[in-house]
Coordinates of C-alpha atoms in Angstrom, one line a residue:
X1 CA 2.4 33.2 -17.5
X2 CA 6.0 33.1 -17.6
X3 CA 6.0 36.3 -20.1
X4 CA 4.6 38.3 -16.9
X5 CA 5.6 36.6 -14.1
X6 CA 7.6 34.5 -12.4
X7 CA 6.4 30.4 -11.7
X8 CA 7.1 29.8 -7.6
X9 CA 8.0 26.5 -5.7
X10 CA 4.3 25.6 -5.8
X11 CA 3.5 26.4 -9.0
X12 CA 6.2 23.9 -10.1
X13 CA 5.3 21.5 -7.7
X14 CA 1.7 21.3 -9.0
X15 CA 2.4 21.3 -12.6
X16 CA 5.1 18.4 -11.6
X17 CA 2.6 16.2 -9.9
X18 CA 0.2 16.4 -13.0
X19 CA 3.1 15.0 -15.5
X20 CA 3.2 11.9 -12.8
X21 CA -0.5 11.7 -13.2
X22 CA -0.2 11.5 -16.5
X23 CA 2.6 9.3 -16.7
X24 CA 4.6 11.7 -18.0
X25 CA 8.0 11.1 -15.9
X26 CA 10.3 13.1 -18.3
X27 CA 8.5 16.5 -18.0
X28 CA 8.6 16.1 -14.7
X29 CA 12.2 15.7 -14.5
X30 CA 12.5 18.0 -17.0
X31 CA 10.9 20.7 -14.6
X32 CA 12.5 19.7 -11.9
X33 CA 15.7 21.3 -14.2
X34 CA 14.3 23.9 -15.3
X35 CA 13.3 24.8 -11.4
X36 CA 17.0 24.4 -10.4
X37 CA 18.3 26.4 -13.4
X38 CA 15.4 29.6 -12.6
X39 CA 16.8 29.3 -9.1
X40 CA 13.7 28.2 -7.5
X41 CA 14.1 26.6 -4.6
X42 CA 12.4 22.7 -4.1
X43 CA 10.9 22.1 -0.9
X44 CA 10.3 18.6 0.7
X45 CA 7.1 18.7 -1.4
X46 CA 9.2 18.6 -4.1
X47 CA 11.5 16.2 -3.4
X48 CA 8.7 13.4 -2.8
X49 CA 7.3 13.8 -6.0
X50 CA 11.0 13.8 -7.6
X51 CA 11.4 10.4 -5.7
X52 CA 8.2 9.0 -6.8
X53 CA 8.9 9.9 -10.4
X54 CA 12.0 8.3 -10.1
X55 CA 10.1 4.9 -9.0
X56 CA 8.1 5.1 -11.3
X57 CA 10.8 4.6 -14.0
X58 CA 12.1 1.9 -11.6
X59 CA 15.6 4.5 -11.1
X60 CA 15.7 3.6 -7.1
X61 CA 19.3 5.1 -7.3
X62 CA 18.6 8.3 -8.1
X63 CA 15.7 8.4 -5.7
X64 CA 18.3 7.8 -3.2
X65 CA 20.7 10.1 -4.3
X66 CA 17.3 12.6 -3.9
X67 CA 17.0 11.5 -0.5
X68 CA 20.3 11.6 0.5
X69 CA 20.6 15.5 -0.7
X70 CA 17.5 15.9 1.7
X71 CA 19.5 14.7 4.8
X72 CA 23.3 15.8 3.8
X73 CA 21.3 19.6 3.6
X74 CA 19.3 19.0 6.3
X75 CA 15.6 19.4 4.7
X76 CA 13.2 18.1 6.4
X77 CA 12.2 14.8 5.4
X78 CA 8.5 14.5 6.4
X79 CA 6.2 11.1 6.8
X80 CA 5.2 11.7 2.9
X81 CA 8.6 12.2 1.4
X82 CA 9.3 8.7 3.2
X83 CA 6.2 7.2 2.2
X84 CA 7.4 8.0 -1.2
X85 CA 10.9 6.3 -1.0
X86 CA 9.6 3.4 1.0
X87 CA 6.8 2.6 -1.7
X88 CA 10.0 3.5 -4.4
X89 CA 12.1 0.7 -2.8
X90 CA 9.5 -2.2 -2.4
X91 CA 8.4 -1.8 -6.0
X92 CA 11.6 -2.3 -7.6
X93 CA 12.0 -4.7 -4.9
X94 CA 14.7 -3.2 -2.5
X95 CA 13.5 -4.7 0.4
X96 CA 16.2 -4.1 2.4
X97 CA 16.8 -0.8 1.8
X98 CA 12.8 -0.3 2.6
X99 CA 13.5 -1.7 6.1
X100 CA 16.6 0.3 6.3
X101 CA 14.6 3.6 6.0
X102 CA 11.9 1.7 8.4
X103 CA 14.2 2.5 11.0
X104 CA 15.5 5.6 9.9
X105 CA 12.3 7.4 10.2
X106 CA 11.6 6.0 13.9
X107 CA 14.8 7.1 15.0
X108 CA 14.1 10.8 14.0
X109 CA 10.8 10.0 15.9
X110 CA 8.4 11.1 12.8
X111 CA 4.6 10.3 13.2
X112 CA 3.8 7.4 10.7
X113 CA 0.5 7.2 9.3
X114 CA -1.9 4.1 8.2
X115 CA -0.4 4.2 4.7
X116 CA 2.9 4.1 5.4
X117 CA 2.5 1.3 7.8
X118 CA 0.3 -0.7 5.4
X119 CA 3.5 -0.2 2.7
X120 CA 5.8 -1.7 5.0
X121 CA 3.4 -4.2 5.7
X122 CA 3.3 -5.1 2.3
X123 CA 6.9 -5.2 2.2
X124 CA 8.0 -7.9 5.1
X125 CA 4.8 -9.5 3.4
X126 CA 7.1 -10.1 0.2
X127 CA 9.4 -11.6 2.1
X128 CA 6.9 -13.9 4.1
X129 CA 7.6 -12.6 7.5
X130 CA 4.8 -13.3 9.1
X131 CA 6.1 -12.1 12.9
X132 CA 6.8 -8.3 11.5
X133 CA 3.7 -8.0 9.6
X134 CA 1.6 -9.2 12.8
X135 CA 4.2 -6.4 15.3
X136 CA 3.4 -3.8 12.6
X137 CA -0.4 -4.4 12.5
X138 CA -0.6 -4.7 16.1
X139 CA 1.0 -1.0 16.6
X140 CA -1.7 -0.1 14.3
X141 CA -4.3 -1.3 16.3
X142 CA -3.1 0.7 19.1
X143 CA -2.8 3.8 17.6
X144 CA -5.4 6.3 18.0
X145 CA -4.0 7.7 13.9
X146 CA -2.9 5.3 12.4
X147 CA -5.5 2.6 12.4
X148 CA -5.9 -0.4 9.9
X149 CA -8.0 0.0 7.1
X150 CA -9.3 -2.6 4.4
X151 CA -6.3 -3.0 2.2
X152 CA -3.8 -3.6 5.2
X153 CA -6.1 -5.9 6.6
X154 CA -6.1 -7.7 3.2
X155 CA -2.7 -7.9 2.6
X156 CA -2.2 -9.3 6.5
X157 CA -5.0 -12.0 5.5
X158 CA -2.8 -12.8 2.4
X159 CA 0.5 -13.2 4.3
X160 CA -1.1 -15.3 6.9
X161 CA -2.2 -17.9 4.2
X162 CA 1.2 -17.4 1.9
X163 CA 2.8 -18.3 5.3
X164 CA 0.5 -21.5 5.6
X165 CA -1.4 -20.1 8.9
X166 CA -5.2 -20.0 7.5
X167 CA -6.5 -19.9 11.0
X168 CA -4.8 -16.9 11.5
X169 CA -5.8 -15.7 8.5
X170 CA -9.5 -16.1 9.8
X171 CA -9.1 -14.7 12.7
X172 CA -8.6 -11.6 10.6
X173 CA -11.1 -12.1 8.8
X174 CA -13.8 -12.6 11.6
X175 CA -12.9 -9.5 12.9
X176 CA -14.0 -7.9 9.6
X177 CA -17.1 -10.0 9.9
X178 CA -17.8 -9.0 13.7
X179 CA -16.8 -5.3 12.5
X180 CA -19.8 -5.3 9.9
X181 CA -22.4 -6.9 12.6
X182 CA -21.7 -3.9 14.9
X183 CA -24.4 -1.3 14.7
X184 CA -23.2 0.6 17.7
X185 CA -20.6 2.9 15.7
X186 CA -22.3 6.0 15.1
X187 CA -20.4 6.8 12.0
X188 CA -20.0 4.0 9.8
X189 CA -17.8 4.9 7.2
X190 CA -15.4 3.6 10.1
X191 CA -15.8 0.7 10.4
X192 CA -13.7 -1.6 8.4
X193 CA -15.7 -4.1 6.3
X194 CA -14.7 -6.9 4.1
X195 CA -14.5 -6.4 0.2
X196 CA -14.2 -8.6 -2.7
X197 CA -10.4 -8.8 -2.3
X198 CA -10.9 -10.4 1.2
X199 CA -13.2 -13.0 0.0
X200 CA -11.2 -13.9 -3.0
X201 CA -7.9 -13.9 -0.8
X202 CA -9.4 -16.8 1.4
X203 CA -11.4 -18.6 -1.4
X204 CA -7.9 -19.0 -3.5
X205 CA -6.1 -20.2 -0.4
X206 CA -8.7 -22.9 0.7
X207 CA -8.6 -24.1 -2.8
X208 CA -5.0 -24.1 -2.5
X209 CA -5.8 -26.8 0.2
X210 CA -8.1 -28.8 -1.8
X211 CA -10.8 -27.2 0.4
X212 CA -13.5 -26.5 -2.4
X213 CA -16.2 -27.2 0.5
X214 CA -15.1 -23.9 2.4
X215 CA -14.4 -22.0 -0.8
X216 CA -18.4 -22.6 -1.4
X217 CA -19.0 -21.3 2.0
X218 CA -17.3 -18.3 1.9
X219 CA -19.2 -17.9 -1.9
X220 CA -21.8 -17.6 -0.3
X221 CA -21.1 -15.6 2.7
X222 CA -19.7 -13.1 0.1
X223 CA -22.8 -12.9 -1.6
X224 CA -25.0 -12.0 1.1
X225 CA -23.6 -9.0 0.5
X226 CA -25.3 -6.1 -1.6
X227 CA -22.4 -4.3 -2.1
X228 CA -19.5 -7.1 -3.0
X229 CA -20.0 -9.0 -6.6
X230 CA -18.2 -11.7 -8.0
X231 CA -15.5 -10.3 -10.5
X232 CA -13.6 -12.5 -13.2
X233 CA -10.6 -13.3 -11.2
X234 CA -12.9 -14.9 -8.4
X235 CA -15.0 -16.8 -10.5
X236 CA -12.2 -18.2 -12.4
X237 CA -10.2 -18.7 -9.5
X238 CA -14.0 -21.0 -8.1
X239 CA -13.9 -22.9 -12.1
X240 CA -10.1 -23.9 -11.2
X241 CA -11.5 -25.3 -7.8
X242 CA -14.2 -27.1 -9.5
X243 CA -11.3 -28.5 -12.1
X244 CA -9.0 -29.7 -9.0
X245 CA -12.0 -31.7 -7.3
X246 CA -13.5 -32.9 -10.5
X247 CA -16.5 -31.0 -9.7
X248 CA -17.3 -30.4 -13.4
X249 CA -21.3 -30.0 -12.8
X250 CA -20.6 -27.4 -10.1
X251 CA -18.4 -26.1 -13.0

């Protein structure tokens, strides 16, 4: 192609994303040169996936540096390109500097949407505050597009019980249950179900307890469901229960 033509912004931008699909961080970088040495210009699209390749190699710097480029020349940084750095920051465990952006993008009053919120969930989840992930998912819940799915649920229901409040954590969890009782939504792909990672969540924090009893119960509950099977993890997560309380027949 290049023998007749010349590649564009999103012809670059499409090839670059496959290399991060592939894993393949250095072609992508090395790309991204070649783009600045043809003279094509990136756009915010490409600056994201520059950013994520970057955390992918765990180089939060030069993500940064990225990002800072974007606001010293005034590109627009959209939700995405955020999303990006945010997810960049947690991973290599840059907490701070996650919150620090937090703030950044609701100052410049940018719509955030239900993954971006669920990553910073994730993040003040790392560092067991309990009080932020709670404000975060309640903003959620008022949102009309930015609602909770699943995994934020899941990762609330795991904070609760890292933080030592189980109740709360069933509270969450009830409204999963009372979520999958309700017949009245007319489309159902909304509504927001429990999964295997809900179930095994609890069970490993009532074992935690010494609570074996409950683990059983929520077994059980879990199976009554055609959809959600036990998986390794959760069944050797149920054989180091039976270990703690010497239950070696239930075993």
């Amino acid at each position: 192609m290049k023998q007749s033509s010349k590649p564009d912004e999103i012809l670059y931008n499409c090839i670059m994303d496959a290399c991060l699909r592939f894993n393949n961080v250095d072609k992508m970088l090395e790309l991204y040169k070649e783009m600045l040495e043809n003279n094509v210009l990136p756009s915010s699209v490409t600056y994201g996936i520059v950013i994520k390749g970057y955390g992918m190699k765990g180089d939060v710097e030069s993500a940064l540096k990225i990002y800072h480029h974007m606001e010293i020349n005034k590109i627009e940084i959209s939700s995405v390109t955020y999303g990006c750095l945010i997810n960049v920051c947690i991973k290599n465990n840059k907490l701070n500097k996650a919150f620090e952006l937090y703030e950044s993008l609701k100052k410049e009053g940018i719509e955030i949407n239900t993954i971006l919120y669920t990553t910073l969930i994730k993040a003040y989840s790392k560092t067991k505050n309990l009080n932020k992930v709670i404000e975060i998912l309640n903003i959620m819940l008022k949102s009309n597009n930015a609602k909770p799915n699943i995994i934020t649920y899941n990762i609330v229901i795991d904070c609760c019980i890292k933080c030592g409040n189980i109740d709360l954590a069933y509270s969450y969890y009830n409204i999963l249950i009372d979520n999958n009782k309700s017949n009245n939504n007319t489309n159902n792909d909304l509504i927001v179900k429990p999964d295997i990672v809900t179930f095994s969540t609890l069970i490993k924090g009532e074992i935690h307890n010494g609570c074996f009893g409950k683990a059983k119960i929520l077994m059980n509950k879990m199976l009554e469901y055609d959809n959600i099977k036990p998986d390794c993890i959760l069944l050797n997560t149920l054989l180091d229960g039976c270990e703690k309380c010497n239950s070696y027949d239930e075993a």
